[in-house]
Amino acid sequence: GNSVTQMEGPVTLSEEAFLTINCTYTATGYPSLFWYVQYPGEGLQLLLKATKADDKGSNKGFEATYRKETTSFHLEKGSVQVSDSAVYFCALSQTGANNLFFGTGTRLTVIP
Amino acid sequence: NAGVTQTPKFHILKTGQSMTLQCAQDMNHGYMSWYRQDPGMGLRLIYYSAAAGTTDKEVPNGYNVSRLNTEDFPLRLVSAAPSQTSVYLCASTPRPGLAGGFKNTGELFFGEGSRLTVL
C-alpha cells in the first residue's frame, strides 16, 4: 500500500539555522511527492512538489529532491526565519488516484 | 478572493447530536474532499466527490455527504461520537480526479478547518 513516514517533531531551531525534515515513502509504481505547509490559523497550502525521480521541487527557499533509490523526499532550507514556523506535511499521490496520502506532520518553531 | 470557506471554525456538541460542517469553494473546482486531522495521525481522507451530483466511494459510518452543486460540499455527522472529535479539513482541486489523478497538478486547495469536539 501507500504510506508516508515523516520525522517526528516538534523541531525547534534558531533563526538562520539549517533545516532538514525527513520524509520517506512506500508506494507502488511512480508516485508524485509533495510538501504542504500549515501556518498558524491557516489551511494547508502546497509548498513544493516533484512528479518523477530526481526532480527537485523548490519554493520560498525550501527544496526537496525525489530520490527513488532511497524512497525519500527530505525537505531542506539553508537559513530558516521566524516566519517559517508552521507544521509541514509530506504527501504522495498515485497516478489515477483521487486523494493524497499524508505523513503525520512535523511542527517547526523558529526562535529569534 | 475567498477560495475554500469552512464553517463553523469551532463547535462543541454532545454524543448523539447531529450537525453539518459546511464547505464552499468559489473556484469552480470539480473535485472536493474531506479530510480529518488528528494529532500523530496526519490527515486521513473521509470522502471525496469528483463532480456535482456524483458519489465516488462508500461513505464511512457516522457521516453523510451530499454534492448538489459544484460549490458546496457539506459533511454531516449523523449521530456524533467522541471518536469523531477532530479537525475537519475541506479541500478542492480543478482536476476532477479522472485518468491522471493528481499526477500533473497535485495541488489541493484547503479551507482553514473546522475544529469539532464531541463530549
CSV table of C-alpha atoms in Angstrom, one decimal, chain B residues 7-118:
chain,number,residue,atom,x,y,z
B,7,THR,CA,-17.9,26.9,8.8
B,8,PRO,CA,-18.1,26.8,11.7
B,9,LYS,CA,-14.5,27.2,12.8
B,10,PHE,CA,-15.2,25.7,16.2
B,11,HIS,CA,-18.1,23.6,17.6
B,12,ILE,CA,-18.8,21.5,20.6
B,13,LEU,CA,-21.6,19.0,20.6
B,14,LYS,CA,-22.8,16.1,22.7
B,15,THR,CA,-22.7,12.4,21.9
B,16,GLY,CA,-25.7,11.5,19.7
B,17,GLN,CA,-26.3,15.0,18.4
B,18,SER,CA,-26.1,15.8,14.7
B,19,MET,CA,-24.6,18.7,12.9
B,20,THR,CA,-23.4,19.7,9.5
B,21,LEU,CA,-20.0,21.1,8.6
B,22,GLN,CA,-20.2,23.5,5.7
B,23,CYS,CA,-17.7,23.8,2.9
B,24,ALA,CA,-17.9,26.1,-0.1
B,25,GLN,CA,-15.5,27.0,-2.9
B,26,ASP,CA,-15.7,29.7,-5.5
B,27,MET,CA,-13.1,28.5,-7.9
B,28,ASN,CA,-15.3,26.2,-10.0
B,29,HIS,CA,-13.3,23.2,-8.9
B,30,GLY,CA,-14.8,19.9,-9.9
B,31,TYR,CA,-13.2,17.8,-7.2
B,32,MET,CA,-13.8,18.3,-3.5
B,33,SER,CA,-12.8,16.2,-0.5
B,34,TRP,CA,-13.0,16.0,3.3
B,35,TYR,CA,-10.1,15.0,5.5
B,36,ARG,CA,-9.8,14.8,9.2
B,37,GLN,CA,-6.6,15.8,11.0
B,38,ASP,CA,-5.7,14.2,14.3
B,39,PRO,CA,-2.5,14.5,16.4
B,40,GLY,CA,0.1,12.0,15.4
B,41,MET,CA,-2.1,10.7,12.6
B,42,GLY,CA,-1.6,13.2,9.9
B,43,LEU,CA,-4.5,13.8,7.5
B,44,ARG,CA,-6.9,11.0,6.6
B,45,LEU,CA,-9.4,11.1,3.8
B,46,ILE,CA,-13.0,10.8,4.8
B,47,TYR,CA,-14.7,11.2,1.4
B,48,TYR,CA,-14.4,12.8,-2.0
B,49,SER,CA,-16.6,13.9,-4.8
B,50,ALA,CA,-15.3,14.2,-8.4
B,51,ALA,CA,-18.2,16.4,-9.6
B,52,ALA,CA,-21.5,17.7,-8.6
B,53,GLY,CA,-24.1,15.0,-8.4
B,54,THR,CA,-21.6,12.2,-8.1
B,55,THR,CA,-20.7,9.9,-5.2
B,56,ASP,CA,-17.3,8.3,-5.6
B,57,LYS,CA,-16.8,6.0,-2.7
B,58,GLU,CA,-18.6,4.4,0.1
B,59,VAL,CA,-19.4,7.0,2.9
B,60,PRO,CA,-17.8,6.0,6.2
B,61,ASN,CA,-20.1,5.1,9.1
B,62,GLY,CA,-21.3,8.1,11.1
B,63,TYR,CA,-21.1,10.5,8.2
B,64,ASN,CA,-23.3,11.7,5.4
B,65,VAL,CA,-22.3,13.8,2.4
B,66,SER,CA,-24.0,15.5,-0.5
B,67,ARG,CA,-22.8,17.3,-3.6
B,68,LEU,CA,-25.8,19.0,-5.1
B,69,ASN,CA,-23.8,21.6,-6.9
B,70,THR,CA,-20.2,22.4,-7.8
B,71,GLU,CA,-19.7,25.0,-5.0
B,72,ASP,CA,-20.9,23.3,-1.8
B,73,PHE,CA,-19.8,20.0,-0.2
B,74,PRO,CA,-21.4,19.7,3.3
B,75,LEU,CA,-20.4,16.9,5.7
B,76,ARG,CA,-23.0,15.8,8.2
B,77,LEU,CA,-22.3,13.9,11.4
B,78,VAL,CA,-25.4,11.8,11.8
B,79,SER,CA,-25.1,10.9,15.5
B,80,ALA,CA,-21.9,12.3,16.8
B,81,ALA,CA,-19.5,10.1,18.8
B,82,PRO,CA,-16.4,11.1,20.8
B,83,SER,CA,-14.2,9.3,18.2
B,84,GLN,CA,-15.3,12.0,15.7
B,85,THR,CA,-13.6,14.7,17.7
B,86,SER,CA,-11.1,16.1,15.2
B,87,VAL,CA,-10.2,19.0,12.9
B,88,TYR,CA,-12.0,18.6,9.6
B,89,LEU,CA,-10.4,20.0,6.5
B,90,CYS,CA,-12.2,20.5,3.2
B,91,ALA,CA,-10.2,20.7,0.0
B,92,SER,CA,-10.8,21.3,-3.7
B,93,THR,CA,-8.9,21.0,-6.9
B,94,PRO,CA,-9.7,21.9,-10.5
B,95,ARG,CA,-8.9,18.4,-11.7
B,96,PRO,CA,-11.8,16.0,-11.3
B,97,GLY,CA,-9.6,13.1,-10.4
B,98,LEU,CA,-10.1,11.2,-13.6
B,99,ALA,CA,-7.3,9.5,-15.5
B,100,GLY,CA,-4.1,11.0,-14.4
B,101,GLY,CA,-5.4,11.9,-11.0
B,102,PHE,CA,-3.1,14.2,-9.2
B,103,LYS,CA,-0.1,13.4,-11.4
B,104,ASN,CA,0.0,16.7,-13.1
B,105,THR,CA,-1.3,19.1,-10.6
B,106,GLY,CA,-1.1,17.7,-7.1
B,107,GLU,CA,-2.3,20.9,-5.5
B,108,LEU,CA,-5.3,20.7,-3.2
B,109,PHE,CA,-6.7,24.0,-2.0
B,110,PHE,CA,-7.7,23.7,1.6
B,111,GLY,CA,-10.0,25.6,3.9
B,112,GLU,CA,-8.9,26.7,7.3
B,113,GLY,CA,-10.6,23.8,9.0
B,114,SER,CA,-13.4,23.1,11.5
B,115,ARG,CA,-12.4,22.0,15.0
B,116,LEU,CA,-15.1,19.7,16.3
B,117,THR,CA,-15.3,18.4,19.9
B,118,VAL,CA,-17.8,15.7,20.8
